[in-house]
Every structure is written in C-alpha cells, then in structure tokens.
Amino acid sequence: VSGRIRHVMTIPYVQVAAGAPLVQIEPAVEMESEPGGARVAFQPEPGQPQPGEAAEADCLQVLGELRQLMLGFDVDPAQIPQITAVWERDCAGRTNIAEIRRREEEIFNIFVDVCSLFGRRPKQNGSISGEGPTAEAYLFTYLRMLETQGEGLPASFLEALRRALAHYGVTTLERSPELEESLFWIYKSHERMERQVPTVMALLERHLERADALPSHAAEPFRNLLDRMVSVTRGMFPALSDLAREVRYRYFNRKSVV
C-alpha cells in the first residue's frame, strides 16, 4: 500500500484486538513512474535504539509505572492490567538484565514496607507480640504527634516507618512538608493495595518460573525480602504470602538440599 499515514488508531499500553485497524492511510496520488528510478531505502538514524534495546527501554518504563502504583500515586485502575501485560511482554523473558531485576525487587520492597505499617503487630524483644497495639495503631498515634518525631513509640515501628518513607526520598522524621506529603501517599498506597496485589503476584510467579535459571540471583537481601513478605502479608493476603513462601523455597531451601 502506498500513501501516507493520516491517523494512528492505537494508544500506548493498550492491546489491539485481532483484525482491528492500526493506522489510517491516505492513498498517494497516482503518478507515472520515471524509468530507472532507484528504490528508496530508509536507514535508522544514528543513536536510534535497535529492537532489543527498544523493548528493554519499554520494560524499564513499565516498571517505573508499576513503581508509581506501589507508591500510591494516581494510576488509572483500568490501565493496570494493560501495564502488567506490557511488562509480561517486554520484561518477563529478560532474566539476564540486572537493572530489571533490581527494579522488580524495588517494587517488592515498596509493597512490603508499606504493608508493614498496616499489618501484624510489630516485633517486641525479637518476637511478634500477641497483645498490645497494632502497627497501624502506632502509625495513627505517630500522626497525632508529628512534632515529637515518634518519641515513645517502639523502635521497630520507627524503623519500619523510616524504610517506607525512604521510598519517597524522606530520610528523617523531622516534620516538614515533604514528610507530610509522603505520609499522605503512604496512606493512599495502603488504600490501593487491592489493586497492587495482582501485580505483585504476577512478579512473584515470574520469579518462580525462572528460579532454576538464576542461581546467582538468590542473594541474602532477596531471602530477607521474601521472609518479610511472607510475614507481613500472612493476615492480609494469604495467597500472596503462600506464593512468596514458595518462591523462597525454590530459590533457597530446595537448592540447599539438592
């Protein structure tokens, strides 16, 4: 078909149904061809990414959007399955790219760190307390006394709070507009966890599938991350907790007995 593209009929991150139109082409005006005319060949511009590089760039962009979702930022719920589908297409098979794995684990860490502020009772003297306030109760107490920077609250809770705040670029409990804005987004992230869980489970499923292919990936920080995920999601999201436990087994326990 000869002509020029008049209108692109697709939008980013939206799957196109089979047989759906992609572009509208305006037919070229018929012209008598000149004899001996050479065929025009278009070469890629210098610096333009090759197909594999473009897919990697798309993957990193999608992981950035999933990170935004975990942070509680505004992501259209209708777009989440489509974003996840793009991740499965462009990221899932790239097991040898360290930056992709790092970003996926960052997504896990954000999810776990926010969960830890709203889930089970915090640890006291090295074990989970069966009585006393929950982590969420400590958080609400902290919000009423920002000026004191959490004075009198358990050190384990304050450590968990600092971990969550660090994802928003806040490194101190000293009251500031940045601290207050980050606390707002932490609460929004908590409200939106039901939307986040399918994405986290999809990432875990992919890790489970590639466990045998990535022995060097099974580092101690990843083990600790999985242990924390199992613990903090046990009461809120049992299926996710069970899946994280299975990933931990495949990466660590099973290999230690083989």
Coordinates of C-alpha atoms in Angstrom, one line a residue:
V1 CA 0.0 0.0 0.0
S2 CA 1.4 3.4 -1.0
G3 CA 0.4 6.6 0.7
R4 CA 0.9 8.5 3.9
I5 CA -0.3 7.7 7.4
R6 CA -3.2 10.0 8.2
H7 CA -4.1 8.8 11.7
V8 CA -2.7 6.3 14.2
M9 CA -5.6 4.4 15.7
T10 CA -3.8 2.8 18.7
I11 CA -2.7 4.2 22.1
P12 CA 0.2 3.1 24.2
Y13 CA -0.1 0.0 26.5
V14 CA -3.5 -1.0 25.0
Q15 CA -3.7 -4.4 23.5
V16 CA -5.0 -4.4 19.9
A17 CA -7.7 -7.0 19.1
A18 CA -7.1 -9.3 16.1
G19 CA -8.2 -7.6 12.9
A20 CA -8.5 -4.2 14.5
P21 CA -7.2 -1.3 12.3
L22 CA -3.9 0.1 13.4
V23 CA -3.5 3.2 11.1
Q24 CA -5.5 5.1 8.5
I25 CA -3.6 5.6 5.3
E26 CA -4.3 8.3 2.8
P27 CA -3.7 6.8 -0.7
A28 CA -1.0 8.5 -2.7
V29 CA -1.9 10.3 -5.9
E30 CA -1.1 8.0 -8.8
M31 CA 2.0 9.3 -10.7
E32 CA 3.7 8.0 -13.7
S33 CA 6.9 6.4 -12.6
E34 CA 10.1 7.6 -14.0
P35 CA 12.3 5.0 -15.7
G36 CA 15.4 3.9 -13.9
G37 CA 14.2 5.3 -10.6
A38 CA 16.1 3.7 -7.6
R39 CA 14.2 2.3 -4.7
V40 CA 14.4 4.4 -1.6
A41 CA 15.9 2.7 1.4
F42 CA 15.4 4.2 4.9
Q43 CA 18.3 3.6 7.3
P44 CA 17.9 4.0 11.0
E45 CA 19.1 7.3 12.4
P46 CA 22.4 7.2 14.4
G47 CA 21.7 6.6 18.0
Q48 CA 18.2 5.1 17.4
P49 CA 17.6 2.1 19.6
Q50 CA 17.6 -1.4 18.0
P51 CA 14.5 -3.6 18.5
G52 CA 16.0 -5.3 21.6
E53 CA 17.1 -2.0 23.1
A54 CA 13.7 -0.5 22.5
A55 CA 12.0 -3.5 24.2
E56 CA 14.3 -3.0 27.2
A57 CA 13.5 0.7 27.3
D58 CA 9.8 -0.1 27.3
C59 CA 10.3 -2.6 30.0
L60 CA 12.1 -0.1 32.3
Q61 CA 9.3 2.5 31.6
V62 CA 6.6 0.0 32.6
L63 CA 8.5 -1.0 35.7
G64 CA 8.6 2.8 36.5
E65 CA 4.8 2.9 36.2
L66 CA 4.4 -0.2 38.4
R67 CA 6.6 1.6 41.0
Q68 CA 4.3 4.6 40.9
L69 CA 1.4 2.2 41.5
M70 CA 3.1 0.8 44.6
L71 CA 3.8 4.2 46.0
G72 CA 0.1 5.0 45.9
F73 CA 0.3 7.6 43.1
D74 CA -2.6 8.1 40.7
V75 CA -2.7 5.3 38.2
D76 CA -5.9 4.6 36.2
P77 CA -7.2 1.2 37.5
A78 CA -8.3 0.4 34.0
Q79 CA -4.7 0.7 32.8
I80 CA -3.2 -1.6 35.4
P81 CA -3.9 -4.9 33.6
Q82 CA -2.6 -3.4 30.4
I83 CA 0.6 -2.2 32.0
T84 CA 1.1 -5.6 33.5
A85 CA 0.6 -7.2 30.1
V86 CA 3.3 -4.9 28.7
W87 CA 5.6 -6.0 31.5
E88 CA 4.9 -9.7 30.7
R89 CA 5.7 -9.0 27.0
D90 CA 8.8 -6.8 27.3
C91 CA 10.3 -7.8 30.7
A92 CA 9.4 -11.3 31.7
G93 CA 11.9 -13.1 29.5
R94 CA 14.8 -10.8 30.2
T95 CA 16.3 -12.7 33.1
N96 CA 19.9 -11.6 32.5
I97 CA 19.4 -7.9 32.9
A98 CA 20.4 -6.8 36.4
E99 CA 18.7 -3.4 36.2
I100 CA 15.3 -5.1 35.5
R101 CA 15.7 -7.4 38.5
R102 CA 16.7 -4.5 40.7
R103 CA 13.6 -2.6 39.8
E104 CA 11.4 -5.6 40.3
E105 CA 12.8 -6.1 43.8
E106 CA 12.3 -2.4 44.5
I107 CA 8.6 -2.9 43.7
F108 CA 8.5 -5.8 46.1
N109 CA 10.3 -3.7 48.8
I110 CA 7.9 -0.8 48.5
F111 CA 4.9 -3.1 48.8
V112 CA 6.3 -4.9 51.8
D113 CA 7.4 -1.7 53.6
V114 CA 4.0 -0.1 53.3
C115 CA 2.3 -3.3 54.3
S116 CA 4.4 -3.5 57.4
L117 CA 2.8 -0.2 58.7
F118 CA -0.7 -1.6 58.5
G119 CA -0.4 -5.3 59.2
R120 CA 0.5 -7.5 62.1
R121 CA 1.6 -6.4 65.4
P122 CA 5.2 -5.2 65.5
K123 CA 8.0 -7.2 66.9
Q124 CA 8.9 -6.6 70.5
N125 CA 12.1 -8.2 72.0
G126 CA 12.6 -10.2 68.8
S127 CA 9.2 -11.8 68.6
I128 CA 5.7 -10.9 67.4
S129 CA 3.7 -9.5 70.3
G130 CA 0.3 -11.2 70.8
E131 CA -1.1 -8.3 72.7
G132 CA -0.9 -4.6 72.6
P133 CA -1.4 -2.0 69.8
T134 CA -1.0 -3.0 66.1
A135 CA 1.5 -1.3 63.8
E136 CA -1.5 0.6 62.3
A137 CA -2.4 1.9 65.8
Y138 CA 1.2 3.1 66.3
L139 CA 1.0 4.8 62.9
F140 CA -2.1 6.7 63.9
T141 CA -0.5 7.6 67.2
Y142 CA 2.5 8.9 65.3
L143 CA 0.4 11.0 63.0
R144 CA -1.1 12.8 66.0
M145 CA 2.3 13.7 67.4
L146 CA 4.5 14.5 64.4
E147 CA 6.4 17.2 66.3
T148 CA 7.8 14.6 68.7
Q149 CA 9.2 12.5 65.8
G150 CA 7.7 9.4 67.3
E151 CA 9.1 9.7 70.8
G152 CA 7.9 6.9 73.0
L153 CA 6.9 4.6 70.1
P154 CA 8.7 1.2 69.6
A155 CA 12.0 1.3 67.8
S156 CA 10.8 -1.5 65.5
F157 CA 7.9 0.6 64.3
L158 CA 10.0 3.7 63.8
E159 CA 12.5 1.6 61.7
A160 CA 9.7 0.3 59.6
L161 CA 8.3 3.9 59.1
R162 CA 11.8 5.1 58.0
R163 CA 12.1 2.3 55.5
A164 CA 8.7 3.2 53.9
L165 CA 9.5 7.0 53.9
A166 CA 12.8 6.4 52.2
H167 CA 11.0 5.3 49.1
Y168 CA 9.6 8.8 48.8
G169 CA 13.0 10.4 49.4
V170 CA 12.4 11.3 53.0
T171 CA 15.2 10.3 55.4
T172 CA 14.3 12.0 58.7
L173 CA 11.2 12.0 60.9
E174 CA 11.6 15.8 61.4
R175 CA 8.3 17.4 60.5
S176 CA 8.4 19.0 57.0
P177 CA 6.1 19.4 54.0
E178 CA 7.9 16.5 52.3
L179 CA 7.3 14.3 55.3
E180 CA 3.6 15.1 55.5
E181 CA 3.1 14.6 51.7
S182 CA 4.9 11.2 51.9
L183 CA 2.7 10.1 54.8
F184 CA -0.3 11.0 52.7
W185 CA 0.9 8.9 49.8
I186 CA 1.7 6.0 52.1
Y187 CA -1.9 6.0 53.2
K188 CA -3.1 6.2 49.6
S189 CA -0.9 3.2 48.8
H190 CA -2.5 1.3 51.7
E191 CA -5.9 2.2 50.3
R192 CA -5.0 0.9 46.9
M193 CA -3.3 -2.4 47.9
E194 CA -6.1 -4.5 46.4
R195 CA -5.1 -3.1 43.0
Q196 CA -1.4 -3.8 43.7
V197 CA -1.7 -7.4 44.8
P198 CA -2.3 -8.9 41.3
T199 CA 0.9 -7.1 40.0
V200 CA 3.0 -8.3 42.9
M201 CA 1.7 -11.9 42.5
A202 CA 2.5 -11.7 38.7
L203 CA 6.1 -10.7 39.5
L204 CA 6.4 -13.5 42.1
E205 CA 5.0 -16.0 39.6
R206 CA 7.7 -15.0 37.1
H207 CA 10.4 -15.3 39.7
L208 CA 9.1 -18.8 40.5
E209 CA 9.3 -19.8 36.8
R210 CA 12.9 -18.6 36.5
A211 CA 14.2 -19.8 39.8
D212 CA 16.4 -22.5 38.3
A213 CA 17.8 -20.2 35.6
L214 CA 19.0 -17.6 38.1
P215 CA 21.1 -19.2 40.9
S216 CA 23.2 -16.1 41.3
H217 CA 20.1 -14.0 41.9
A218 CA 19.4 -15.8 45.2
A219 CA 21.3 -13.4 47.4
E220 CA 20.8 -12.8 51.1
P221 CA 18.9 -9.5 50.6
F222 CA 16.4 -11.3 48.4
R223 CA 15.9 -14.0 51.0
N224 CA 15.3 -11.4 53.7
L225 CA 12.8 -9.6 51.4
L226 CA 10.9 -12.8 50.9
D227 CA 10.8 -13.6 54.6
R228 CA 9.4 -10.1 55.3
M229 CA 6.8 -10.5 52.6
V230 CA 5.7 -13.8 53.9
S231 CA 5.3 -12.4 57.4
V232 CA 3.6 -9.0 56.7
T233 CA 1.1 -10.4 54.2
R234 CA 0.1 -13.6 56.1
G235 CA -3.0 -12.0 57.6
M236 CA -4.0 -9.5 54.8
F237 CA -3.2 -11.5 51.7
P238 CA -2.8 -15.2 52.4
A239 CA -2.5 -16.3 48.8
L240 CA 0.3 -13.8 48.2
S241 CA 2.1 -14.9 51.4
D242 CA 1.9 -18.6 50.3
L243 CA 3.3 -17.7 46.9
A244 CA 6.2 -15.7 48.4
R245 CA 6.9 -18.7 50.7
E246 CA 7.0 -21.0 47.6
V247 CA 9.4 -18.6 45.8
R248 CA 11.7 -18.6 48.9
Y249 CA 11.7 -22.4 48.9
R250 CA 12.5 -22.7 45.2
Y251 CA 15.4 -20.2 45.5
F252 CA 16.9 -21.3 48.8
N253 CA 15.6 -24.3 50.7
R254 CA 15.2 -26.7 47.7
K255 CA 18.7 -25.8 46.4
S256 CA 20.2 -26.4 49.8
V257 CA 19.0 -30.0 49.9
V258 CA 19.7 -30.9 46.3

